[in-house]
Coordinates of C-alpha atoms in Angstrom, one line a residue:
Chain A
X775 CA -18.0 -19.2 19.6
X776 CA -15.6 -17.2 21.8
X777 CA -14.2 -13.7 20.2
X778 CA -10.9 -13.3 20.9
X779 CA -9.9 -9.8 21.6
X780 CA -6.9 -8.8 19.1
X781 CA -3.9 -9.0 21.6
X782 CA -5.1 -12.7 22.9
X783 CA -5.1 -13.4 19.2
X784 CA -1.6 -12.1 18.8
X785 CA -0.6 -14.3 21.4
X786 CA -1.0 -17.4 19.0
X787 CA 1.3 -16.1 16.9
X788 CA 5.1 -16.1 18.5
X789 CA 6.6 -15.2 15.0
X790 CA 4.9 -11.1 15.7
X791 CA 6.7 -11.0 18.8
X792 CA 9.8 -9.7 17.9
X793 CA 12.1 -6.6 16.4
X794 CA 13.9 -6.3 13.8
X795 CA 16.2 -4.1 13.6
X796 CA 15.9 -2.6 17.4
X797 CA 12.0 -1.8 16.5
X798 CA 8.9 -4.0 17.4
X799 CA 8.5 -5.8 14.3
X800 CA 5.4 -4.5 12.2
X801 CA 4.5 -7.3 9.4
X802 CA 2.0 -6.0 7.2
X803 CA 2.4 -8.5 3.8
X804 CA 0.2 -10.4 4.4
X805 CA -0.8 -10.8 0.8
X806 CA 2.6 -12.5 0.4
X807 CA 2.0 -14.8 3.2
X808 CA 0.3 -15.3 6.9
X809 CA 2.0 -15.8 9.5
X810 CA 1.3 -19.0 11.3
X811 CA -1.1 -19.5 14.8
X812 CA 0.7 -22.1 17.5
X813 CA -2.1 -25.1 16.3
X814 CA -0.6 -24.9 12.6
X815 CA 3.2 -25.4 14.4
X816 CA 2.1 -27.7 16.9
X817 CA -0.4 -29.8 14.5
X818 CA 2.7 -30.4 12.0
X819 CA 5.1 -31.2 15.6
X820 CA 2.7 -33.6 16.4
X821 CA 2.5 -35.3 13.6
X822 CA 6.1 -36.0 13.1
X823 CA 6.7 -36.5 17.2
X824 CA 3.9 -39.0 17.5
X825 CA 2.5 -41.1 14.6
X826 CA 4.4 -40.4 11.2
X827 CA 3.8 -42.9 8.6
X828 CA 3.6 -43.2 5.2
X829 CA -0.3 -42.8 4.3
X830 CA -2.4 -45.4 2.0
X831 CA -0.6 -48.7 1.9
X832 CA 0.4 -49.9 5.7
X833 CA -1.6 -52.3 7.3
X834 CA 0.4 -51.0 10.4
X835 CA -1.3 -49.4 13.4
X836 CA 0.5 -45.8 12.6
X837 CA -0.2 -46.1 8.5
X838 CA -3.9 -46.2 9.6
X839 CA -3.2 -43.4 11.7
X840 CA -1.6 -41.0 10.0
X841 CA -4.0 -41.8 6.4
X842 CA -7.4 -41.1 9.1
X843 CA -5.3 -37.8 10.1
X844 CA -4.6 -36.8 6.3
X845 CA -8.5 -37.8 4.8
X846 CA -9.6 -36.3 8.0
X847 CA -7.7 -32.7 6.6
X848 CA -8.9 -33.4 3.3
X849 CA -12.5 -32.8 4.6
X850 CA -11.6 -29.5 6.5
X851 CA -10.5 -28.5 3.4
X852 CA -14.0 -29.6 1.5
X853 CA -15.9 -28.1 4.7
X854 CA -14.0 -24.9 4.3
X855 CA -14.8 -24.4 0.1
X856 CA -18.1 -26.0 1.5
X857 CA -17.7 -28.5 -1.7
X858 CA -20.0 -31.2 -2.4
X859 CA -17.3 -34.1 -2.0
X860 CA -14.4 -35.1 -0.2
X861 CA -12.8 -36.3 -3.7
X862 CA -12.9 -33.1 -5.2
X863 CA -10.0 -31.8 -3.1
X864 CA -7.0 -32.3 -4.3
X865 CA -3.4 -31.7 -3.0
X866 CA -1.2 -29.7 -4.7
X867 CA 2.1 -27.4 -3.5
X868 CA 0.3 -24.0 -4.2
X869 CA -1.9 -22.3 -6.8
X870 CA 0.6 -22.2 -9.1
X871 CA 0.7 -25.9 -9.3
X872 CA -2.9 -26.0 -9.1
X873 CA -3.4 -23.8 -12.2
X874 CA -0.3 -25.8 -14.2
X875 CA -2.1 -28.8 -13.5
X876 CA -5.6 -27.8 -14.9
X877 CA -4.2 -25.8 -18.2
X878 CA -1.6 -29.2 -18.7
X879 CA -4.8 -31.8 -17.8
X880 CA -7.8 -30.6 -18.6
X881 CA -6.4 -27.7 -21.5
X882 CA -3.8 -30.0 -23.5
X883 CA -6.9 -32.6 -23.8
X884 CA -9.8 -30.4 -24.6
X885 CA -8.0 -26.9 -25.9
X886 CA -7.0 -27.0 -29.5
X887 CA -5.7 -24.5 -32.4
X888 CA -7.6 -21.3 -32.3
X889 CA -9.7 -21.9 -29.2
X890 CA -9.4 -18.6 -26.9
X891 CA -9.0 -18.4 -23.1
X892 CA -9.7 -15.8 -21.5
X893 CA -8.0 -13.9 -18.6
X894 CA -8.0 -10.7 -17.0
X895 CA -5.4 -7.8 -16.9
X896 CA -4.8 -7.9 -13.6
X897 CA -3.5 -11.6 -13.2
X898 CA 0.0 -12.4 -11.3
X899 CA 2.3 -14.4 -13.2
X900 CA 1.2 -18.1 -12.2
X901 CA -2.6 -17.0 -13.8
X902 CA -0.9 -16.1 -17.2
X903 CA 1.9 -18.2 -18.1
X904 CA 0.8 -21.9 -17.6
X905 CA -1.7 -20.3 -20.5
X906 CA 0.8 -18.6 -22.7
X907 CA 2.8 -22.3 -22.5
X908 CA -0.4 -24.6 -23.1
X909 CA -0.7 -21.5 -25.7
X910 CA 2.1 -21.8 -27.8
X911 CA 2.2 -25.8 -27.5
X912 CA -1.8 -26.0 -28.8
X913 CA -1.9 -22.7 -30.6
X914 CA -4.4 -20.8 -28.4
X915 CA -4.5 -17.4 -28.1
X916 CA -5.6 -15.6 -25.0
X917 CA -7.6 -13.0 -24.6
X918 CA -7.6 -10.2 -21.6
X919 CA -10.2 -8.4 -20.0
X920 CA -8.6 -4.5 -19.9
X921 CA -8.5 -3.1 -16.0
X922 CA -10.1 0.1 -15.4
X923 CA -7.9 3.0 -13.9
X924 CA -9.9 2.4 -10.0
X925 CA -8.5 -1.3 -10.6
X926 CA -11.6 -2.7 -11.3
X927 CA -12.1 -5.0 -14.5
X928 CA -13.9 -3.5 -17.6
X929 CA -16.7 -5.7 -17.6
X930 CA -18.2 -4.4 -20.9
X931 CA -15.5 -5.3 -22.7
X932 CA -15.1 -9.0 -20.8
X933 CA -18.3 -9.5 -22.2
X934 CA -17.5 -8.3 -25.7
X935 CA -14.7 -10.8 -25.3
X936 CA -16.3 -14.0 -25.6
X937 CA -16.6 -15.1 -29.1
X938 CA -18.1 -18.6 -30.4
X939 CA -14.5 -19.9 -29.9
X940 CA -13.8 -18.8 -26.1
X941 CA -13.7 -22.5 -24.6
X942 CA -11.8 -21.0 -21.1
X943 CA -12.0 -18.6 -18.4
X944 CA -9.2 -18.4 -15.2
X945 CA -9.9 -15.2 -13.7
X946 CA -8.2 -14.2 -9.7
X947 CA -10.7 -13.8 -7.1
X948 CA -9.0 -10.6 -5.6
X949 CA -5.9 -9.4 -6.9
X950 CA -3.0 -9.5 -5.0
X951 CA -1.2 -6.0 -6.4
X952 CA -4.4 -3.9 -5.7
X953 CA -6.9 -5.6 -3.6
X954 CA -9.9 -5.8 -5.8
X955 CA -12.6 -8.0 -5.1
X956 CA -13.6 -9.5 -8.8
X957 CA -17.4 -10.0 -9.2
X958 CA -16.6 -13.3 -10.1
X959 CA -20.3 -14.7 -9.8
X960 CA -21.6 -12.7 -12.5
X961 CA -18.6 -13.5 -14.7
X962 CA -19.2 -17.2 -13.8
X963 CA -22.7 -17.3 -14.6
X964 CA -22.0 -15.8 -18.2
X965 CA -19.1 -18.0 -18.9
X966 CA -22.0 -20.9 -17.9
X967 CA -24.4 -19.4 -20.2
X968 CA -21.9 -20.0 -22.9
X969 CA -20.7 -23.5 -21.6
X970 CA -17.8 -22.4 -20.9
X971 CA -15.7 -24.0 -17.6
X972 CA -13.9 -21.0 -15.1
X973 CA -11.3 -21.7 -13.2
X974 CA -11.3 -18.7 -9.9
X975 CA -7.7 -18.1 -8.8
X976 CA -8.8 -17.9 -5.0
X977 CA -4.8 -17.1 -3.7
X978 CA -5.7 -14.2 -2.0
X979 CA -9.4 -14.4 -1.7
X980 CA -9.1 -17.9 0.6
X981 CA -7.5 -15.7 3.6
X982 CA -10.0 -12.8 3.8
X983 CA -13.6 -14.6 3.6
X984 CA -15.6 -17.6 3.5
X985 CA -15.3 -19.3 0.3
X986 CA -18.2 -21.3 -1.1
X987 CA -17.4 -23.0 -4.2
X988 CA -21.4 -24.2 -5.0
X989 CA -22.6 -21.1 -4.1
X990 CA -19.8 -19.8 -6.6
X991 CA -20.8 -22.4 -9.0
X992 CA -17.0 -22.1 -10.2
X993 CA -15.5 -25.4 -12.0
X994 CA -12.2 -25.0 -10.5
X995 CA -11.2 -23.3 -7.5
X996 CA -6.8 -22.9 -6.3
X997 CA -5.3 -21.3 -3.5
X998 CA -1.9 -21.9 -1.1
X999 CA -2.0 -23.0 2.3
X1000 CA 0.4 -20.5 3.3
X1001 CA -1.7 -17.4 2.5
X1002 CA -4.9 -18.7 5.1
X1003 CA -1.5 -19.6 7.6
X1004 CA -1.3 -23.0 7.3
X1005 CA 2.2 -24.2 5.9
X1006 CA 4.6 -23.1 3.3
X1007 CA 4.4 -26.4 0.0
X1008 CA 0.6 -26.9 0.2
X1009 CA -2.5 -25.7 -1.9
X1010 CA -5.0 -27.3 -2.9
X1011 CA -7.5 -27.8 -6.2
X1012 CA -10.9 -28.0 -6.2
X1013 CA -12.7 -29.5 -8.8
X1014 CA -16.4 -30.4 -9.9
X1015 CA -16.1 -34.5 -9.7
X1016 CA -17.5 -34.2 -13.9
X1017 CA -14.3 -32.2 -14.7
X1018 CA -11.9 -34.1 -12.6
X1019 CA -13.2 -37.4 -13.9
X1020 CA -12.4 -36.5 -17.5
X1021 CA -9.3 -35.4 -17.0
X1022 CA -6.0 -37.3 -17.6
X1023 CA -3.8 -37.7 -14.9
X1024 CA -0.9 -34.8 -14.5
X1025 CA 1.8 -36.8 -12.8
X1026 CA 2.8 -40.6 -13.0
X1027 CA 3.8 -43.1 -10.0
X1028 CA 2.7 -44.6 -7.1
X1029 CA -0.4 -43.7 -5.5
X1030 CA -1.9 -42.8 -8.7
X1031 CA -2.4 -46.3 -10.4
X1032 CA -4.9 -48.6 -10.0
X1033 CA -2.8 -51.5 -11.6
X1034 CA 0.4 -51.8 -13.3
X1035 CA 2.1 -54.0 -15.6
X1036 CA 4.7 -52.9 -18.1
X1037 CA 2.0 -53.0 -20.9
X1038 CA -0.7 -51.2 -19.6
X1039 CA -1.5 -49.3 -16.2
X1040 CA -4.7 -48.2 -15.2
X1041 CA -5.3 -45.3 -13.0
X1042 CA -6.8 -44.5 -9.9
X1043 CA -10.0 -42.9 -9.2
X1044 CA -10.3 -39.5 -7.7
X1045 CA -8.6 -37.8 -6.3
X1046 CA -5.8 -40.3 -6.2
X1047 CA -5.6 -40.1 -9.8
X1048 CA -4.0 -36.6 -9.4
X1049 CA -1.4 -37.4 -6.5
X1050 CA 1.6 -39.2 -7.4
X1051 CA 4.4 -40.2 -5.0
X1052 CA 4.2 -39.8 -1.4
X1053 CA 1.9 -36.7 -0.3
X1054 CA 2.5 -33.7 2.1
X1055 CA 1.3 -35.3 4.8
X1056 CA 2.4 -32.6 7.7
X1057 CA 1.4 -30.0 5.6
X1058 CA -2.2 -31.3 5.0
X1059 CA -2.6 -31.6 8.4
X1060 CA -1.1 -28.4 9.6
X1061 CA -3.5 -26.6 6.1
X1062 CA -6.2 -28.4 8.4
X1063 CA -4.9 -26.7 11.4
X1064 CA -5.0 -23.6 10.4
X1065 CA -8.7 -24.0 8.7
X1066 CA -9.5 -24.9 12.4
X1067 CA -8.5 -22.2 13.8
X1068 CA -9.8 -20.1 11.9
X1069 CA -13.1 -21.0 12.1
X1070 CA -12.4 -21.1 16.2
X1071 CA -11.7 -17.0 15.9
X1072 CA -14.5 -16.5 13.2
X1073 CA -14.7 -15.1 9.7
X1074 CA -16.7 -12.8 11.2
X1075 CA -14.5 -11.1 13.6
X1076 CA -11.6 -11.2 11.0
X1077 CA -13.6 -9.4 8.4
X1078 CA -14.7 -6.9 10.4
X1079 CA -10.8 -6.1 11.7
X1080 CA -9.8 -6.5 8.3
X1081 CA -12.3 -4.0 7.4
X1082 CA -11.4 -1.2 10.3
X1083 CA -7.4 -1.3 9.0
X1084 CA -8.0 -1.1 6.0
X1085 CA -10.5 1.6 6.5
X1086 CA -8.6 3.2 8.6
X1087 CA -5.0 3.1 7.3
X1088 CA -6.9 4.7 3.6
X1089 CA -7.9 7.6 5.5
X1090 CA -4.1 8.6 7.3
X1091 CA -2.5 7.8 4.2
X1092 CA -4.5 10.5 2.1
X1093 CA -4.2 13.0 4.9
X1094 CA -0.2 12.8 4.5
X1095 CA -0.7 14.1 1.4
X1096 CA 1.4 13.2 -2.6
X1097 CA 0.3 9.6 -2.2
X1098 CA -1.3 7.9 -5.1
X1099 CA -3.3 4.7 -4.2
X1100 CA -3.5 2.0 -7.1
X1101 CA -6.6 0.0 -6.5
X1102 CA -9.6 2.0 -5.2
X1103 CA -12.6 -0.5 -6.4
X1104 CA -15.5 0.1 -3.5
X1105 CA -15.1 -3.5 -3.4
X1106 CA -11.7 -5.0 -1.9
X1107 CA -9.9 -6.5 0.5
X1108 CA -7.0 -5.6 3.2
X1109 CA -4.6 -4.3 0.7
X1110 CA -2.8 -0.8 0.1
X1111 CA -1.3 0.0 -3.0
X1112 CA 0.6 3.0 -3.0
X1113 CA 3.5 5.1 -3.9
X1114 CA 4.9 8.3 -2.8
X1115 CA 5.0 10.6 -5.7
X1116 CA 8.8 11.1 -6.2
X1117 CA 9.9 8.1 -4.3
X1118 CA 11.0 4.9 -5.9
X1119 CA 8.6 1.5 -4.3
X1120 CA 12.5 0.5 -3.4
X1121 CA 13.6 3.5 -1.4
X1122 CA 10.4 3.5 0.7
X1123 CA 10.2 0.0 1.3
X1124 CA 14.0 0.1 2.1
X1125 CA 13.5 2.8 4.7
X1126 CA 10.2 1.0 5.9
X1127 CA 12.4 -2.4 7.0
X1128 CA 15.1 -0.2 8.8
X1129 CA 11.6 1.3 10.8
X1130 CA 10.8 -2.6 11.4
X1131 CA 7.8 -2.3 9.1
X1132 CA 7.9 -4.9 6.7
X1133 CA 6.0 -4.1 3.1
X1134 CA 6.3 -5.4 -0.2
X1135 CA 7.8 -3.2 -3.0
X1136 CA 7.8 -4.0 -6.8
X1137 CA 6.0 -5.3 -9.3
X1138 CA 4.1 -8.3 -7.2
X1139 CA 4.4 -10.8 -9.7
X1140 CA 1.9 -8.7 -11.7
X1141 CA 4.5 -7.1 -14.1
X1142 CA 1.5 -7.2 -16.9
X1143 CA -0.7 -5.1 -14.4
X1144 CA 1.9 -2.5 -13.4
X1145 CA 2.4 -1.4 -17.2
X1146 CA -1.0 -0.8 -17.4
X1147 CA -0.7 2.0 -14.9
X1148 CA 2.9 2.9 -16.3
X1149 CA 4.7 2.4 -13.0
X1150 CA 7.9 0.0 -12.4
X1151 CA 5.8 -0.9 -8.7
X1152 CA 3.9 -0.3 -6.0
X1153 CA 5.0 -0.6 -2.2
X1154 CA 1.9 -2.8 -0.8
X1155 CA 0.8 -2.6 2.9
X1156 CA -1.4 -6.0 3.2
X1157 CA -3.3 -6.4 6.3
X1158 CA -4.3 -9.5 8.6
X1159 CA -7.2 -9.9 11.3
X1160 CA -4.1 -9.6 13.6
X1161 CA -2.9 -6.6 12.7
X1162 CA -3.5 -3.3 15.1
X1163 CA -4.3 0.3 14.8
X1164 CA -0.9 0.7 16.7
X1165 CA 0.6 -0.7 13.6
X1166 CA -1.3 1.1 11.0
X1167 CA 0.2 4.6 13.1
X1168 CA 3.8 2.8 12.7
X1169 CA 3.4 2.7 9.0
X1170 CA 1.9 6.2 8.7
X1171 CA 4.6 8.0 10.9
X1172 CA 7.4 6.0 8.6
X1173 CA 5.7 7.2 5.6
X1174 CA 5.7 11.0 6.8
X1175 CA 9.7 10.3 7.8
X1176 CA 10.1 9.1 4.2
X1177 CA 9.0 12.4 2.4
X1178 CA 10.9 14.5 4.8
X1179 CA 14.5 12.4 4.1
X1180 CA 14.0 12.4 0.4
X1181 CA 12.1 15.2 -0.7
Chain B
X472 CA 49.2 10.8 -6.9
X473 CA 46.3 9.4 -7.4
X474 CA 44.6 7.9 -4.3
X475 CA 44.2 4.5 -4.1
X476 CA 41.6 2.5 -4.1
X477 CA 41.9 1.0 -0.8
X478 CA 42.8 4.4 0.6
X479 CA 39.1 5.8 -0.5
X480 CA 37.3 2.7 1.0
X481 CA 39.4 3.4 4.3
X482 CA 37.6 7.0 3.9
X483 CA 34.4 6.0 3.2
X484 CA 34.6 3.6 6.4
X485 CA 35.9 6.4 8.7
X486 CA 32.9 8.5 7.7
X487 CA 30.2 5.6 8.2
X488 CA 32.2 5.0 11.6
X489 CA 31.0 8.5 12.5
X490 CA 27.2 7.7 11.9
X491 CA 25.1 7.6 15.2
X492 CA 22.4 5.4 13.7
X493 CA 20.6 4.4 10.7
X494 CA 18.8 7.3 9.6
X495 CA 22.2 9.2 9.5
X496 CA 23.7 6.4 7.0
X497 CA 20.8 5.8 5.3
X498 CA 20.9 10.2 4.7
X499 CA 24.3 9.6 3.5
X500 CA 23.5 7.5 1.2
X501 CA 20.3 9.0 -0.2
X502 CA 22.6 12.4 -0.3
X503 CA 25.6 10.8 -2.5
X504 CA 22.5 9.5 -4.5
X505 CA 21.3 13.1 -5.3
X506 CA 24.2 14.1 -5.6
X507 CA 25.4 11.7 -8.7
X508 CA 26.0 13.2 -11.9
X509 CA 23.1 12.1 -13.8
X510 CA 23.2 9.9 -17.2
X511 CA 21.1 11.8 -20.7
X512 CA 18.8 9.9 -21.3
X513 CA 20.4 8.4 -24.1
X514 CA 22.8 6.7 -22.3
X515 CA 20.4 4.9 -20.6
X516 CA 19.9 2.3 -22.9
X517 CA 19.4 -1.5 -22.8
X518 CA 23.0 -2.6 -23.2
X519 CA 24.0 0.2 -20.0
X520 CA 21.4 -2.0 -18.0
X521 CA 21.8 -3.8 -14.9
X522 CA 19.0 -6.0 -14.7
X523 CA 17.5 -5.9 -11.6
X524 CA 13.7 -6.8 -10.1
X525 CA 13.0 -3.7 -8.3
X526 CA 15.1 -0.7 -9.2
X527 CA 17.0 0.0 -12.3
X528 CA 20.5 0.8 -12.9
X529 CA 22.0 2.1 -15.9
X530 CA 26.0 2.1 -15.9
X531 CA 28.7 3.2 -18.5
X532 CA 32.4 3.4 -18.8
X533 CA 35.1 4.9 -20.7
X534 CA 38.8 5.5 -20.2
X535 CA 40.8 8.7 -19.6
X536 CA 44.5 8.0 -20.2
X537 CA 45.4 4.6 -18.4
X538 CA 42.1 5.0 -16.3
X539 CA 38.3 3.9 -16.5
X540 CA 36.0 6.3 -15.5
X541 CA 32.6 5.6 -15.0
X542 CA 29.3 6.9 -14.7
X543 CA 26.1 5.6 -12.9
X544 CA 22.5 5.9 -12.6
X545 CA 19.2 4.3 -11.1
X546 CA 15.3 5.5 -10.5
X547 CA 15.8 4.9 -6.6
X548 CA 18.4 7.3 -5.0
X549 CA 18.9 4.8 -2.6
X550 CA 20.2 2.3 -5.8
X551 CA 21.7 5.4 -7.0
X552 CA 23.9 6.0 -3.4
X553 CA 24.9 3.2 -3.3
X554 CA 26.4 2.8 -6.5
X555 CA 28.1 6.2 -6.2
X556 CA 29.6 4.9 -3.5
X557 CA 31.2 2.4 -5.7
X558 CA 31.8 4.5 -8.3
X559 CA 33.4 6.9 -5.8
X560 CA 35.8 3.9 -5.3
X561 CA 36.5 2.4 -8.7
X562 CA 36.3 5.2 -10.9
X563 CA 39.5 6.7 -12.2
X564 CA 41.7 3.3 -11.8
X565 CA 43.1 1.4 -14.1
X566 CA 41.6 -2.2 -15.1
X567 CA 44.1 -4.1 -13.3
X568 CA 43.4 -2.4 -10.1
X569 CA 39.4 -2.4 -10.6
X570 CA 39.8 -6.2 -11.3
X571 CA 42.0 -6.4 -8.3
X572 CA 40.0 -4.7 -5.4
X573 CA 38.3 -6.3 -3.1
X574 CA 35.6 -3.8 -1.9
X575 CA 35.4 -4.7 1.6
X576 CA 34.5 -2.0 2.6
X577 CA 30.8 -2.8 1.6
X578 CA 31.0 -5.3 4.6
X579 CA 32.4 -2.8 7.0
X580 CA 29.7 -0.2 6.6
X581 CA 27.1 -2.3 7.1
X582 CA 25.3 -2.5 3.9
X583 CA 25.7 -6.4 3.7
X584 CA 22.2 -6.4 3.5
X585 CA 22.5 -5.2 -0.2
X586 CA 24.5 -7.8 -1.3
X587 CA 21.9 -10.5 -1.5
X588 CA 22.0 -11.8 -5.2
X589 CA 18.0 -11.5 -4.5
X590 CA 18.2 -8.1 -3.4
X591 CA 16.8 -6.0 -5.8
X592 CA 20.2 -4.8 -7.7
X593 CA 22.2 -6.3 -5.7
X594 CA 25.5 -4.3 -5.4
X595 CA 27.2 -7.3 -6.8
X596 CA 25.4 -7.3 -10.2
X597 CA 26.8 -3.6 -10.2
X598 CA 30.3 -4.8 -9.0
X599 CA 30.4 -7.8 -11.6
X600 CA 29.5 -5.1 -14.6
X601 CA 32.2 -2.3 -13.6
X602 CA 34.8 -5.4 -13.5
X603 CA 33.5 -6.7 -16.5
X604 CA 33.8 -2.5 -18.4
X605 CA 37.2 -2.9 -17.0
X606 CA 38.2 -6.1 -18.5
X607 CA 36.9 -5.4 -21.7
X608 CA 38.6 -2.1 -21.8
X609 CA 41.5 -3.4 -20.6
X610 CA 41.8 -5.9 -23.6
X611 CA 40.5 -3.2 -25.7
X612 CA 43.8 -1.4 -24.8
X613 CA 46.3 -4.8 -24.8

């Protein structure tokens, strides 16, 4: 394996290389999206340059091309969850379709009235409303596991939660709004002990470490192609083949049928079953690009840059004194919740842009999480294995300018 | 006389014109923010909400004579300059000239980037509100 020092990495990303607003441009949200390395672009360029074709039904020379291409990036994506079959992946646009599609599937056939399902405080929107719907359409009721003022989950009283009529768990791997790293394993194996299927949001887990979904032993398993930089439109679901098999289909049309007639159709197997119409073709291949190259720079050397920034950029912001971090679990990943006390998340990420430094401010899509600590938002400083020290100074020094042209 | 409402947004533009860079506007702006007359607290209710994402505005009107006067306030100062800004421009008019301007000068001094319908309160949500206090007003009054 070669180890790329961090400015040859930044080389593979042209997008970095620029200013905004006059300044060097500083992108540190990350948890909102990756940028994308030149294989991702030139994987999807490729594609549509030299052998697009519909996938699954030509008998033409670039049919069979492009379908070998698109089952050959469905088992990147298996090797990368390291799951035991190629079938269990499939396509979807993102995690949120991924999570609609196993609460409208698996949870309108097997969820009735008064079943629970269980969730966690700290959920972004697309991990709590597919439930609420499938909710108020079956008459479920969910249940939340209470977060902890360091951002962790109150695992006492997740375990006080189950009840003889929990039949669900959907729980996020690491929260986007605060970092945390869940301990999803020992909430998987309870949920087992109770026979009780989990579904592990993996949005912003997928981008930060290797994911092993049989070591995990989770029965589901979403995240978006965008957030490991491959393509915008493209997640994927994993599921165990006994789940996906008894699960109706989500979508009808082509692709998905095994036969039709205009009594009766019968579908296909997996994981056809789940992917009507045409598929994302470029995407898949470009998710499969990206998969690629990450395993060319390493998990290894992305963690451990990951881990310096992070490290690093906790220990200026404290020194600057009247910040409050949100999220301080001994076990997270690249992500700095904050606010300046006195400054509103909008005036500091406002100020922040005009420095070049890009940073999300608000609620992050978490609005359930952010009441819990009473605030209206955070600003968020996300980090990437090619982000530099350099850049972690930018966002300090804008920080210290902030407090001096407000307070 | 009154001064109108094109001849304030001429004077807002002259004093942008005399900004260096952006720290000096943004200053400005974070100034006039501080600067705005508060709201009590119980005027900022649900029906004097702009409904934004990210920052909150809270906005009333009233009229004094033939003139709508209006009052503004938002938990960012930056929010909170801006719309003094507008208030600074609009306030103390009648209806028919609120519903009349045409508040280029939000273009001119480069806040554009506010606009965005996305943008966390955009400035039009807060234009379309003081136009729609003015028409109501002003049928109030017909």
């Amino acid at each position: 394996m070669s180890i790329k020092n961090i400015e040859a990495i930044r080389m593979d990303f042209p997008v970095l290389h620029q200013k905004v607003h006059g300044k060097p441009w500083v992108y540190l949200d990350n948890a909102a999206s990756g940028q994308k390395p030149l294989p991702v672009i030139n994987a999807i360029s490729e594609y549509y340059l030299k052998y697009h074709s519909n996938v699954h039904r030509g008998v033409h020379y670039m049919s069979q091309l492009a379908t070998d291409k698109f089952e050959a990036a469905r088992k990147t994506v298996q090797h990368f969850l390291n799951a035991e079959h190629d079938h269990e992946i499939i396509w979807t646009t993102g995690t949120t379709e991924g999570i609609n599609l196993v609460a409208a599937t698996y949870g309108r056939k097997f969820l009735k009235e008064g079943d629970e399902i269980l969730i966690t405080g700290m959920e972004h929107h697309a991990n709590i409303v597919p439930w609420q719907m499938l909710c108020e359409e079956k008459g479920c009721v969910l249940r939340v596991v209470p977060v902890l003022e360091n951002g962790t989950l109150d695992m006492a009283s997740f375990y006080e939660l189950f009840s003889d009529k929990t039949r669900f768990l959907s729980v996020v791997h690491v929260s986007n709004a605060l970092g945390t790293l869940n301990p999803v394993k020992e909430m998987i194996k309870h949920a087992h002990s109770k026979n009780i299927p989990v579904l592990l949001d993996g949005a912003q887990s997928s981008c930060h470490f290797a994911i092993d979904v049989q070591d995990l032993d989770c029965d589901f398993f979403v995240f978006s192609g965008h957030k490991v930089f491959g393509p915008t439109g493209i997640g994927v679901l994993y599921g165990k083949t006994e789940y996906l098999e008894k699960m109706p289909p989500y979508k009808g049309g082509g692709e998905m049928i095994e036969t039709v007639t205009f009594e009766k159709t019968t579908y296909a197997g997996l994981p056809f079953k789940f992917e009507a119409g045409t598929p994302d073709i470029a995407n898949a291949i470009g998710l499969a690009a990206a998969m690629d190259y990450i395993h060319s720079i390493g998990w290894d050397v992305m963690e451990a840059q990951e881990k310096f920034l992070l490290e690093y950029a906790t220990e200026e912001i404290l020194k600057i004194g009247g910040i409050k971090l949100y999220g301080t679990s001994p076990e997270k990943c690249s992500v700095l919740s904050f606010l300046i006390e006195g400054i509103h998340p909008y005036d500091t990420g406002t100020i922040l842009d005009k420095m070049g430094i890009a940073v999300r401010t608000g609620h992050h899509c978490a609005q359930p999480l952010m009441g819990r600590f009473c605030i209206p938002g955070t600003v968020r400083a996300s980090f990437a294995f090619y982000n530099t020290k350099e850049e972690v100074d930018a966002l300090i020094s804008g920080l210290k300018r902030i407090k001096t042209m407000f307070l | 006389m009154k001064q109108s409402i094109l001849d304030t947004e001429s004077e807002i533009i002259e004093e942008f014109e005399m900004f260096d860079d952006w720290t000096d506007k943004y200053q400005y702006i974070i100034d006039m923010g501080k600067s705005l007359q508060p709201l009590s607290d119980n005027e900022k209710t649900e029906q004097n909400l702009v409904r934004g994402c990210q920052s909150q505005v809270w906005l009333t009107a009233h009229t004094e004579g033939e003139n709508v006067v209006f009052q503004a306030d938002s938990d960012a100062i930056i929010t909170k300059g801006l719309i003094a800004l507008l208030v600074k421009v609009l306030s103390g008019n009648t209806p028919d000239e609120i519903l009349a301007a045409r508040l280029e000068f939000m273009d001119k001094i480069g806040i554009r980037e506010h606009l965005s319908p996305t943008r966390a309160n955009g400035l039009n949500a807060m234009v379309t509100k003081m136009k729609a206090y003015a028409l109501g007003l002003k049928s109030l009054k017909g």
